[in-house]
XYZ file of C-alpha atoms in Angstrom:
768
model
C -47.770 -53.474 31.973
C -51.438 -52.703 32.448
C -53.369 -52.013 29.284
C -55.647 -49.019 28.826
C -59.253 -49.411 27.819
C -60.448 -48.002 24.485
C -63.526 -46.338 25.918
C -64.270 -42.704 25.292
C -63.486 -40.039 27.826
C -66.197 -37.582 28.710
C -64.971 -34.046 29.366
C -67.344 -31.864 31.303
C -70.371 -33.652 29.876
C -69.698 -32.289 26.362
C -70.203 -34.727 23.583
C -67.638 -34.952 20.724
C -67.471 -36.785 17.468
C -64.733 -39.264 16.597
C -63.046 -36.861 14.208
C -62.584 -34.375 17.026
C -60.275 -36.578 18.978
C -56.569 -37.077 18.722
C -55.919 -40.743 18.030
C -52.716 -42.714 17.868
C -52.546 -45.608 15.474
C -49.518 -46.875 17.326
C -51.086 -47.649 20.684
C -54.755 -47.149 20.043
C -55.169 -44.741 22.944
C -58.306 -42.688 22.725
C -57.434 -39.027 22.029
C -58.668 -35.726 23.446
C -60.949 -33.301 21.687
C -59.107 -30.382 20.134
C -62.043 -28.090 20.912
C -62.030 -29.254 24.482
C -58.296 -28.655 24.751
C -58.865 -25.150 23.506
C -61.493 -24.534 26.199
C -59.837 -26.250 29.142
C -56.559 -25.420 30.797
C -56.646 -28.540 33.007
C -57.632 -31.983 31.730
C -57.824 -35.105 33.883
C -58.395 -38.496 32.232
C -59.223 -41.676 34.136
C -58.813 -45.090 32.572
C -60.749 -48.235 33.459
C -57.833 -50.499 34.044
C -57.466 -52.937 36.827
C -54.652 -50.841 38.333
C -56.842 -47.700 38.428
C -54.158 -45.628 36.607
C -54.793 -41.873 36.651
C -53.336 -39.566 33.995
C -53.208 -35.818 34.550
C -52.178 -33.313 31.803
C -51.779 -29.536 32.036
C -52.078 -27.682 28.744
C -50.759 -24.113 28.448
C -52.606 -21.848 26.110
C -50.222 -20.544 23.393
C -49.685 -16.874 22.684
C -51.271 -15.647 19.506
C -48.664 -14.782 16.825
C -48.293 -11.034 16.534
C -47.856 -10.053 12.886
C -45.972 -6.741 12.448
C -48.931 -5.260 10.609
C -49.945 -1.652 11.283
C -53.511 -0.620 11.961
C -53.663 1.528 8.808
C -51.129 0.183 6.275
C -50.008 2.570 3.564
C -50.570 0.882 0.160
C -47.968 3.191 -1.445
C -45.172 2.346 0.993
C -41.794 1.693 -0.645
C -41.453 -2.021 -1.303
C -45.199 -2.629 -1.164
C -47.469 -3.455 1.769
C -45.823 -6.863 2.208
C -42.681 -5.054 3.347
C -44.449 -4.668 6.719
C -43.809 -8.383 7.240
C -40.021 -7.904 7.050
C -38.089 -8.364 10.277
C -35.524 -5.788 9.105
C -36.784 -2.518 10.598
C -35.111 0.854 11.114
C -33.103 0.934 14.325
C -34.782 2.690 17.231
C -31.511 4.235 18.396
C -28.739 5.515 16.154
C -25.606 3.395 15.978
C -22.800 4.519 18.259
C -19.797 5.977 16.414
C -16.804 3.643 16.404
C -13.275 5.015 15.946
C -10.590 2.740 14.546
C -7.036 3.003 15.869
C -5.616 4.710 12.791
C -8.470 7.272 12.792
C -7.608 8.795 16.172
C -5.804 11.860 14.735
C -9.032 12.696 12.864
C -11.038 12.435 16.084
C -8.719 14.940 17.752
C -9.275 17.397 14.903
C -13.042 16.882 15.108
C -12.905 17.572 18.826
C -11.025 20.817 18.214
C -13.626 21.936 15.661
C -16.461 21.166 18.117
C -14.659 23.037 20.922
C -14.107 26.130 18.776
C -17.765 26.164 17.674
C -18.911 25.788 21.257
C -16.638 28.635 22.312
C -18.042 30.813 19.509
C -21.607 30.126 20.675
C -20.807 30.811 24.318
C -18.754 33.977 23.838
C -20.461 35.380 20.738
C -17.074 36.000 19.119
C -16.353 35.322 15.442
C -14.164 32.225 15.004
C -15.161 31.596 11.389
C -11.617 31.797 10.064
C -10.283 29.350 12.667
C -13.142 26.910 12.007
C -12.558 27.039 8.223
C -8.829 26.407 8.772
C -9.517 23.426 11.032
C -12.110 21.990 8.644
C -9.704 22.332 5.715
C -7.014 20.627 7.754
C -9.461 17.862 8.689
C -10.515 17.248 5.076
C -6.888 17.119 3.947
C -5.951 14.726 6.771
C -8.940 12.517 5.915
C -7.938 12.468 2.248
C -4.297 11.680 3.008
C -5.292 8.905 5.403
C -7.832 7.148 3.173
C -5.774 7.387 -0.013
C -2.803 5.613 1.603
C -4.471 2.829 3.594
C -2.504 -0.322 4.381
C -4.108 -3.743 3.775
C -4.752 -4.370 7.488
C -6.433 -0.954 7.764
C -8.776 -1.879 4.913
C -9.565 -5.135 6.735
C -10.583 -3.111 9.799
C -12.780 -0.826 7.666
C -14.443 -3.856 6.017
C -15.287 -5.159 9.515
C -16.511 -1.801 10.843
C -19.593 -2.326 13.064
C -21.454 0.549 11.372
C -20.721 -0.559 7.808
C -23.954 -0.854 5.733
C -25.280 -4.412 5.483
C -26.846 -6.288 2.567
C -30.419 -5.258 3.454
C -29.330 -1.628 3.955
C -28.130 -1.528 0.358
C -31.158 -3.468 -0.947
C -33.639 -1.018 0.547
C -31.621 1.887 -0.891
C -31.368 0.580 -4.460
C -34.618 -1.351 -5.089
C -38.054 -0.001 -5.950
C -39.719 -3.080 -4.418
C -38.282 -6.023 -2.527
C -39.958 -9.161 -1.208
C -37.918 -11.456 0.994
C -38.252 -15.210 0.397
C -37.605 -17.673 3.213
C -36.712 -21.298 3.773
C -34.677 -24.083 2.210
C -37.780 -26.370 1.909
C -36.040 -28.820 4.215
C -37.328 -27.466 7.507
C -35.073 -24.500 8.239
C -34.620 -20.817 7.381
C -31.108 -19.480 8.024
C -31.206 -15.743 8.885
C -27.484 -15.348 7.995
C -28.401 -15.522 4.295
C -31.240 -13.369 2.981
C -32.876 -13.980 -0.399
C -35.635 -12.207 -2.240
C -36.963 -10.725 -5.467
C -36.618 -7.007 -6.089
C -36.829 -4.491 -8.903
C -34.354 -1.822 -9.996
C -35.697 0.654 -12.543
C -38.486 -1.777 -13.416
C -36.220 -4.819 -13.948
C -36.619 -7.878 -11.708
C -33.607 -9.439 -10.016
C -33.017 -12.263 -7.582
C -30.981 -10.883 -4.687
C -28.970 -13.222 -2.444
C -26.618 -11.999 0.263
C -24.945 -12.522 3.604
C -26.611 -10.487 6.320
C -24.727 -9.255 9.389
C -26.348 -7.515 12.328
C -26.304 -3.820 13.084
C -26.043 -4.352 16.833
C -25.289 -7.168 19.262
C -28.848 -8.481 19.318
C -29.077 -8.652 15.526
C -25.599 -10.160 15.232
C -26.589 -13.006 17.545
C -29.774 -13.557 15.563
C -27.874 -13.442 12.231
C -25.001 -15.561 13.616
C -22.584 -12.710 12.717
C -23.177 -13.357 9.011
C -21.847 -16.938 9.130
C -24.280 -19.255 7.284
C -25.110 -22.856 8.116
C -25.784 -25.498 5.405
C -29.475 -24.498 5.488
C -28.540 -20.985 4.346
C -26.591 -22.224 1.347
C -29.414 -24.624 0.431
C -31.869 -21.732 0.629
C -29.609 -19.748 -1.714
C -29.421 -22.749 -4.052
C -33.221 -23.031 -4.143
C -33.509 -19.363 -5.109
C -30.863 -19.781 -7.819
C -32.880 -22.590 -9.393
C -35.985 -20.402 -9.079
C -34.222 -17.472 -10.814
C -32.847 -19.728 -13.553
C -36.333 -21.159 -14.188
C -37.987 -17.729 -14.464
C -35.066 -15.952 -16.173
C -34.253 -13.516 -13.352
C -30.662 -12.180 -13.296
C -28.932 -12.985 -9.990
C -27.090 -10.407 -7.867
C -25.213 -11.701 -4.820
C -23.794 -9.596 -2.000
C -20.834 -11.080 -0.120
C -20.114 -10.059 3.463
C -19.067 -12.934 5.709
C -16.017 -13.973 7.734
C -16.721 -17.528 6.530
C -19.158 -20.429 6.759
C -20.188 -21.429 10.278
C -17.837 -24.227 11.333
C -19.501 -25.762 14.374
C -20.041 -29.498 14.878
C -23.740 -29.403 14.001
C -23.090 -27.626 10.685
C -20.457 -30.179 9.748
C -22.830 -33.012 10.607
C -25.519 -31.481 8.381
C -23.139 -31.280 5.399
C -21.547 -27.826 5.319
C -18.906 -28.856 2.758
C -21.449 -30.647 0.568
C -23.767 -27.625 0.570
C -20.954 -25.270 -0.505
C -19.697 -27.680 -3.181
C -23.208 -28.125 -4.560
C -23.585 -24.343 -4.886
C -20.251 -24.048 -6.692
C -21.200 -26.745 -9.190
C -24.702 -25.377 -9.761
C -23.633 -21.757 -10.313
C -21.425 -22.789 -13.233
C -24.488 -24.250 -14.953
C -27.007 -21.411 -14.544
C -27.939 -19.719 -17.820
C -28.852 -16.359 -16.297
C -26.383 -13.503 -15.604
C -24.741 -13.620 -12.164
C -23.076 -10.562 -10.616
C -21.309 -10.772 -7.250
C -20.461 -7.709 -5.150
C -18.163 -7.895 -2.105
C -19.478 -5.224 0.265
C -17.409 -6.129 3.346
C -15.198 -9.125 3.935
C -15.353 -12.266 1.818
C -13.971 -15.175 3.773
C -12.970 -18.490 2.212
C -15.542 -20.964 0.803
C -18.350 -19.293 2.734
C -18.022 -16.313 0.373
C -17.298 -18.333 -2.759
C -20.474 -20.416 -2.290
C -22.514 -17.478 -3.635
C -19.644 -15.814 -5.553
C -19.121 -17.899 -8.731
C -20.311 -15.156 -11.045
C -19.713 -13.729 -14.497
C -18.152 -10.741 -12.776
C -17.107 -10.002 -9.223
C -16.995 -6.369 -8.120
C -15.598 -5.102 -4.834
C -16.211 -1.994 -2.808
C -13.037 0.050 -2.498
C -12.334 -0.980 1.104
C -13.669 -4.547 0.875
C -11.391 -7.587 1.239
C -11.567 -11.116 -0.164
C -9.378 -13.867 1.263
C -8.920 -17.604 1.641
C -7.919 -17.169 5.307
C -8.159 -14.140 7.579
C -4.882 -12.276 8.243
C -5.039 -13.295 11.905
C -5.451 -16.992 11.028
C -2.677 -16.810 8.442
C -0.299 -15.139 10.923
C -1.126 -17.719 13.592
C -0.354 -20.557 11.160
C 2.872 -19.148 9.704
C 4.361 -17.188 12.605
C 2.485 -18.611 15.607
C 1.255 -15.145 16.606
C -1.669 -13.008 15.494
C 0.497 -9.894 15.969
C 1.941 -10.568 12.510
C -1.522 -9.954 10.969
C -0.442 -6.691 9.231
C 2.321 -8.512 7.367
C 0.013 -11.433 6.599
C -2.577 -9.012 5.163
C 0.091 -7.529 2.897
C 1.357 -10.920 1.711
C -2.124 -12.366 1.105
C -2.999 -9.574 -1.387
C -6.585 -9.306 -0.264
C -7.478 -5.706 -1.142
C -9.654 -4.719 -4.083
C -6.841 -3.068 -6.047
C -4.523 -6.069 -5.699
C -7.260 -8.568 -6.607
C -8.181 -6.603 -9.731
C -4.515 -6.689 -10.768
C -4.530 -10.463 -10.201
C -7.747 -10.870 -12.301
C -9.640 -12.297 -9.309
C -11.950 -9.280 -9.118
C -13.244 -7.455 -12.193
C -13.876 -3.952 -10.912
C -13.846 -1.558 -7.958
C -16.872 0.389 -6.723
C -15.758 3.646 -5.075
C -16.500 4.510 -1.467
C -16.670 7.951 0.137
C -13.736 9.178 2.208
C -14.148 7.624 5.623
C -15.579 4.349 4.293
C -19.034 3.195 3.209
C -20.454 3.916 6.684
C -19.618 7.613 6.230
C -22.298 7.913 3.504
C -24.282 4.655 3.042
C -26.796 6.179 0.618
C -24.088 7.410 -1.767
C -22.354 4.017 -1.626
C -25.633 2.252 -2.431
C -26.155 4.468 -5.465
C -22.677 3.556 -6.736
C -23.635 -0.119 -6.368
C -26.873 0.520 -8.274
C -24.957 2.186 -11.127
C -22.549 -0.772 -11.283
C -25.430 -3.285 -11.362
C -27.184 -1.468 -14.215
C -24.003 -1.125 -16.287
C -23.000 -4.773 -15.955
C -26.510 -6.165 -16.438
C -26.867 -4.130 -19.635
C -23.670 -5.803 -20.838
C -24.881 -9.293 -19.833
C -28.274 -8.677 -21.417
C -26.671 -8.895 -24.860
C -25.399 -12.450 -24.196
C -27.258 -15.700 -24.677
C -27.358 -18.450 -22.047
C -24.521 -20.395 -23.683
C -22.397 -17.243 -24.001
C -22.924 -16.511 -20.306
C -21.741 -20.018 -19.384
C -18.599 -19.646 -21.540
C -17.940 -16.157 -20.146
C -18.227 -17.445 -16.561
C -15.926 -20.374 -17.254
C -13.327 -18.163 -18.983
C -13.224 -15.790 -16.002
C -12.069 -18.510 -13.637
C -9.808 -20.239 -16.150
C -7.627 -17.145 -16.551
C -6.987 -16.716 -12.803
C -3.536 -17.703 -11.589
C 0.085 -17.632 -12.752
C 2.387 -20.652 -12.882
C 6.098 -20.240 -12.155
C 8.309 -23.142 -13.125
C 12.030 -23.789 -12.960
C 12.838 -21.211 -10.270
C 14.850 -22.444 -7.264
C 13.169 -22.328 -3.880
C 14.746 -19.928 -1.403
C 16.561 -21.627 1.507
C 14.368 -19.793 4.017
C 11.236 -21.148 2.336
C 12.677 -24.653 2.379
C 13.247 -24.334 6.087
C 9.668 -23.183 6.591
C 8.449 -26.201 4.640
C 10.260 -28.574 6.983
C 10.068 -26.779 10.319
C 6.785 -25.224 11.346
C 8.426 -23.329 14.170
C 10.544 -21.244 11.800
C 9.591 -17.724 12.768
C 10.408 -15.188 10.099
C 10.673 -14.785 6.391
C 13.629 -13.130 4.655
C 11.910 -9.742 4.552
C 11.117 -9.841 8.272
C 14.765 -10.663 9.045
C 15.885 -7.805 6.818
C 13.529 -5.361 8.531
C 14.903 -6.461 11.891
C 18.489 -5.869 10.758
C 17.545 -2.467 9.347
C 15.914 -1.473 12.618
C 18.995 -2.548 14.601
C 21.280 -0.544 12.321
C 19.073 2.532 12.651
C 19.195 2.249 16.422
C 22.970 1.986 16.198
C 23.125 5.186 14.121
C 20.844 7.044 16.555
C 22.905 5.939 19.559
C 26.095 7.068 17.836
C 24.536 10.474 17.092
C 23.318 10.851 20.665
C 26.792 10.023 21.970
C 28.506 12.599 19.711
C 25.921 14.841 18.024
C 28.486 17.277 16.580
C 30.864 14.663 15.163
C 30.396 12.583 12.020
C 28.917 9.113 12.556
C 31.247 6.349 11.394
C 29.816 2.884 10.825
C 31.370 -0.375 9.812
C 31.655 -0.431 6.019
C 31.238 -4.202 6.039
C 27.873 -3.985 7.818
C 26.640 -1.224 5.518
C 27.836 -2.993 2.364
C 26.174 -6.234 3.441
C 22.918 -4.423 4.198
C 22.985 -2.549 0.865
C 23.629 -5.777 -1.070
C 20.688 -7.484 0.672
C 18.422 -4.544 -0.108
C 19.515 -4.517 -3.767
C 18.799 -8.230 -4.052
C 15.341 -7.766 -2.496
C 14.584 -4.791 -4.760
C 15.560 -6.835 -7.846
C 13.064 -9.516 -6.804
C 10.372 -6.892 -6.178
C 11.014 -5.356 -9.605
C 10.643 -8.783 -11.213
C 7.312 -9.321 -9.441
C 6.144 -5.846 -10.484
C 7.108 -6.514 -14.119
C 5.097 -9.757 -14.081
C 2.079 -8.017 -12.592
C 2.251 -5.260 -15.225
C 2.655 -7.722 -18.112
C 6.136 -6.483 -19.041
C 7.930 -9.740 -18.301
C 8.272 -10.913 -21.924
C 9.473 -7.535 -23.200
C 11.923 -7.287 -20.319
C 13.336 -10.757 -21.036
C 13.708 -10.004 -24.764
C 15.440 -6.672 -24.092
C 17.736 -8.280 -21.535
C 18.747 -10.932 -24.072
C 19.549 -8.316 -26.735
C 21.506 -6.296 -24.186
C 23.578 -9.361 -23.216
C 24.395 -10.060 -26.870
C 25.451 -6.448 -27.429
C 27.689 -6.520 -24.352
C 29.360 -9.726 -25.507
C 30.583 -7.960 -28.654
C 33.375 -5.356 -28.549
C 31.470 -2.385 -29.963
C 29.054 0.266 -28.782
C 25.359 -0.503 -28.385
C 23.053 0.268 -31.275
C 21.076 3.532 -30.756
C 17.812 1.689 -31.508
C 18.462 -0.719 -28.610
C 19.350 2.186 -26.322
C 16.100 3.943 -27.268
C 14.117 0.733 -26.659
C 15.695 0.335 -23.216
C 14.848 3.955 -22.400
C 11.205 3.536 -23.460
C 10.836 0.316 -21.454
C 12.393 2.009 -18.438
C 10.057 5.014 -18.717
C 6.985 2.778 -19.077
C 8.031 0.643 -16.115
C 8.599 3.698 -13.891
C 5.298 5.268 -14.995
C 3.282 2.128 -14.215
C 5.181 1.015 -11.114
C 2.613 2.644 -8.812
C -0.041 0.270 -10.235
C 1.915 -2.845 -9.201
C 0.499 -4.727 -6.185
C 3.898 -4.647 -4.451
C 4.466 -0.921 -5.040
C 4.419 -0.034 -1.338
C 7.012 -2.710 -0.598
C 9.252 -1.501 -3.461
C 8.942 2.091 -2.309
C 9.803 1.246 1.296
C 12.873 -0.779 0.276
C 14.055 1.935 -2.128
C 13.788 4.481 0.685
C 15.799 2.167 2.931
C 18.430 1.725 0.209
C 18.667 5.499 -0.245
C 19.071 6.030 3.503
C 21.810 3.437 3.807
C 23.609 4.685 0.685
C 23.689 8.140 2.259
C 24.855 6.654 5.542
C 27.604 4.786 3.709
C 28.693 7.927 1.820
C 28.674 9.980 5.025
C 30.616 7.297 6.880
C 33.209 7.037 4.112
C 33.484 10.833 3.885
C 33.942 11.071 7.655
C 36.650 8.430 7.672
C 38.462 10.036 4.672
C 38.251 13.469 6.271
C 39.592 12.096 9.518
C 42.476 10.380 7.743
C 43.316 13.511 5.697
C 43.395 15.715 8.798
C 45.546 13.174 10.593
C 48.076 13.044 7.757
C 48.055 16.826 7.286
C 48.813 17.215 10.953
C 51.676 14.733 10.659
C 53.059 16.586 7.627
C 52.888 20.009 9.295
C 54.383 18.676 12.521
C 57.498 17.336 10.745
C 60.590 19.092 12.232
C 61.915 20.625 8.993
C 58.490 21.991 7.966
C 57.744 23.240 11.475
C 61.112 25.030 11.734
C 60.555 26.858 8.430
C 57.034 27.921 9.412
C 58.124 29.110 12.885
C 61.077 31.043 11.392
C 58.842 32.832 8.888
C 56.293 33.622 11.619
C 59.049 35.101 13.789
C 60.329 37.335 10.951
C 56.771 38.531 10.207
C 56.206 39.313 13.888
C 59.507 41.191 14.223
C 58.768 43.271 11.109
C 55.833 44.913 12.886
C 53.666 44.818 9.744
C 49.900 44.611 10.311
C 49.011 43.328 6.828
C 50.597 41.417 3.977
C 50.989 44.598 1.870
C 53.186 46.259 4.500
C 55.801 43.474 4.348
C 58.996 43.965 2.395
C 59.311 42.318 -1.017
C 61.962 39.912 0.297
C 59.763 38.826 3.223
C 56.748 38.518 0.946
C 58.730 36.183 -1.295
C 59.853 34.138 1.703
C 56.239 33.805 2.980
C 54.946 32.716 -0.423
C 57.818 30.221 -0.852
C 57.107 28.628 2.537
C 53.424 28.520 1.700
C 54.148 26.694 -1.565
C 56.331 24.159 0.258
C 53.552 23.405 2.766
C 51.078 23.013 -0.092
C 53.477 20.631 -1.839
C 53.662 18.517 1.324
C 49.873 18.437 1.471
C 49.674 17.449 -2.206
C 51.992 14.514 -1.459
C 49.681 13.472 1.388
C 46.624 13.562 -0.906
C 48.437 11.599 -3.596
C 49.433 8.913 -1.095
C 45.718 8.460 -0.328
C 44.768 8.045 -3.983
C 43.397 11.588 -4.311
C 44.508 13.858 -7.115
C 45.180 17.551 -6.630
C 43.956 19.223 -9.803
C 44.971 22.792 -9.026
C 45.357 25.366 -6.286
C 43.305 28.354 -7.345
C 42.546 31.669 -5.698
C 39.115 31.970 -4.157
C 37.468 34.153 -6.785
C 34.443 34.963 -4.630
C 36.645 36.541 -1.964
C 38.587 38.473 -4.590
C 35.368 39.776 -6.083
C 33.934 40.613 -2.663
C 36.956 42.732 -1.855
C 37.020 44.308 -5.325
C 35.729 47.845 -5.757
C 33.633 46.720 -8.745
C 30.510 45.167 -7.124
C 28.949 44.348 -10.526
C 31.491 41.566 -11.182
C 29.922 39.202 -8.632
C 26.503 39.515 -10.255
C 28.063 38.758 -13.656
C 29.879 35.750 -12.199
C 26.697 34.305 -10.645
C 24.732 34.911 -13.840
C 27.424 33.190 -15.933
C 27.448 30.217 -13.567
C 23.683 29.900 -13.866
C 23.827 30.064 -17.666
C 26.585 27.434 -17.818
C 24.670 25.088 -15.482
C 21.447 25.506 -17.441
C 23.251 24.834 -20.719
C 24.936 21.718 -19.316
C 21.583 20.421 -18.017
C 20.000 21.107 -21.412
C 22.763 19.197 -23.207
C 22.632 16.270 -20.761
C 18.862 15.939 -21.293
C 19.256 15.402 -25.029
C 18.584 11.782 -26.127
C 22.113 11.338 -27.481
C 23.943 12.365 -24.285
C 21.344 10.635 -22.111
C 21.914 7.351 -23.942
C 25.678 7.741 -23.634
C 25.408 8.425 -19.878
C 23.208 5.343 -19.382
C 25.675 3.272 -21.375
C 28.530 4.672 -19.277
C 26.718 3.590 -16.120
C 26.275 0.089 -17.523
C 29.923 -0.170 -18.558
C 31.080 1.143 -15.167
C 28.961 -1.444 -13.361
C 30.310 -4.138 -15.670
C 33.901 -3.010 -15.065
C 33.370 -3.139 -11.287
C 32.699 -6.871 -11.633
C 35.529 -7.449 -14.147
C 38.231 -4.781 -13.494
C 40.487 -5.997 -16.301
C 37.899 -5.370 -19.002
C 36.032 -2.348 -20.299
C 38.426 0.445 -19.219
C 39.054 1.559 -22.803
C 35.340 1.625 -23.541
C 34.687 3.753 -20.409
C 37.479 6.220 -21.271
C 36.171 6.540 -24.811
C 32.640 7.220 -23.587
C 33.868 9.810 -21.055
C 35.849 11.618 -23.724
C 32.860 11.611 -26.081
C 30.525 13.012 -23.405
C 33.017 15.727 -22.375
C 33.620 16.671 -25.994
C 29.874 16.904 -26.720
C 29.316 19.180 -23.705
C 32.372 21.321 -24.561
C 31.196 21.720 -28.183
C 27.716 22.745 -27.020
C 29.168 25.325 -24.607
C 31.537 26.781 -27.193
C 28.705 27.138 -29.726
C 26.492 28.889 -27.192
C 28.815 31.893 -26.827
C 29.372 31.257 -23.123
C 33.113 30.734 -23.651
C 33.557 34.320 -24.853
C 31.605 35.607 -21.842
C 33.869 33.597 -19.548
C 37.038 35.024 -21.133
C 35.725 38.583 -20.776
C 34.817 37.995 -17.143
C 38.264 36.510 -16.443
C 39.854 39.693 -17.795
C 37.646 41.798 -15.514
C 38.570 39.604 -12.549
C 42.257 39.918 -13.323
C 41.927 43.704 -13.449
C 39.966 43.689 -10.197
C 42.622 41.554 -8.521
C 45.384 43.926 -9.595
C 43.422 46.834 -8.174
C 42.770 44.993 -4.926
C 46.501 44.315 -4.559
C 46.191 41.183 -2.498
C 46.236 37.475 -2.980
C 43.152 35.478 -2.135
C 43.178 32.481 0.121
C 43.744 29.236 -1.690
C 41.880 25.999 -1.307
C 42.459 22.448 -2.318
C 39.498 20.344 -3.133
C 38.966 16.765 -4.169
C 36.373 16.443 -6.971
C 36.530 12.689 -7.083
C 32.789 12.360 -6.340
C 30.740 9.634 -7.971
C 27.747 10.372 -10.211
C 25.029 10.495 -7.564
C 26.964 12.872 -5.337
C 27.889 10.276 -2.746
C 31.639 10.145 -3.349
C 34.560 9.648 -0.982
C 34.223 13.107 0.441
C 35.499 16.653 -0.025
C 38.258 18.250 2.005
C 39.247 21.906 2.350
C 42.759 22.857 3.578
C 43.067 25.967 5.693
C 46.569 27.350 5.159
C 48.614 28.685 8.068
C 48.513 32.443 8.522
C 51.849 34.245 8.114
C 50.804 37.881 8.396
């Protein structure tokens, strides 16, 4: 290769000193004057080599950097004059409204309100009342919707494109803020923003994930997913804050750390781990606030704090619901169930001691009123920093360590469900037990609907085996949910101790001690009162509703089948030749007598009609007895007697007496003594259903005691005397009316919750 000479190069006849030239110590090539390069756009250099090599270079003049500095800066601008250097500027155009799927009913109401207002402006008519009604309806619908959000709906709100970002909140809550850049290793990651700001005169180091407010910003901010440079920048600022004694406030809003090849090569895992280790050694207060979604280690890398607060609709998870569903069920469509199982909402995480508090949001989410949300964050920061200000550096370290040491619950000695074992071995197992149960429930509901559509007027009969199996599964699931709820509420130890005492009392052949009954009642009341706070409350409520529906379906099915069987047997009894002949003979005599009413019949024929009637009733009583039903009595229908009586005041007295008796019975049943006895009766009945040979004497004794207590209370109230007087009046009214009332047979063998084997009324044949 030809060598280049070391002679100087003259450019345009201008002389230059040696210091003005670019020189390379590697090859000794004479450089070019920087001043000359600034003046010339084309430079041609000729070397004196034997090969006459010519080198031509074209230099493009660079564009001067345009600082975002106004011509007349305002020295009193919020944040100081250096805030003009910030790249985060107000958006030129307002963000487009985005409607989530579950918010569509609200949009329809908004549209109606706009249409009515437009109509009022165009026509000049007064639609104030209609507008107020629609606005009230809208506010109520908004309240109902946002107070009963599902986990997946909160995930969608946390990801809302218009949700306020870290810098939005910072500019709303700080008096001054100066952004600090760079990791001092050659890079500045825009996905993490750091800076020093003041709130009410106190300095803080702010560190947070920054998402974009539009597509352009999101691309620039990498959608809030930091690279290792971002975490190293955050680490540098943490050291800076620790050195100068600035409290640290971190804002978490990221789907996770950026997981591309380049980030992994540059040490993404090492950067996150280094942050985790360092944050546990900082002697300044650290407060973390989840303002959107906190995904995996990317969120935790700036989230190891003394306290972690969450906005009401924020979420914090180790894996997104979509990723979890894809791993467990091989489809992202199961994301709603995954979101529920992961327990990622603020309320659930506070119950699990992962988060330490909830910052409220306005109805509609933080994007509905960003300024108000920011002020709530400011209040939370001041309150918590005042608390931390009373702690020394060593106390802060111990407090931070204790927070993370108390997270988590260990369960030992419980058998693993078969379905879970299958899922451990086979990754293609599709559904959990609850999903299978929901599928079976849905199939059974469809079966009921089809049966109703086929015969809407008839009773729907379902297989008792299917219903019993479904009810047993639901009861088993509800027991498990109750156990989980008790653990979450901290009632597990008390529940176990009470259960042990109850088992000991049941093992002995005597009644339970009143103190134990009272303790069980108090524990039950406390559990029911706090059940809505449990993280699995929605699941418990849904399964209880399903159990109630299927219990009703079972009762209705059993009642329909019993009614059908009774009617069938009644028909068989009436159609027997000897009974039919007697009835037909009496009907013929009544028809030949020419009487138009029962009173016009002769005494002999009246006696014959009543005798035949009693024989038919006896046959029907035999039918009921053969089915295990007991006929208590055949009584005249008092309401019909009273209705036909000339004394109209008797019916009012009867209704009033019935009300008084019912109220008195309810009052007696609500007393602690009777209530305890009823609960004990339920327990003994359930125990006897499992062991039919035992407990019958105890149940009979309890029933007699309860009946006696109620009877004593009624007799002492003076209602018995009122009943006797009313019976005398009814007897007198019946004599005056001169006719017998229709008689009915009823089966009162209903169980305690009203879902017994059914109730049957017998319509007697007409003889007159």
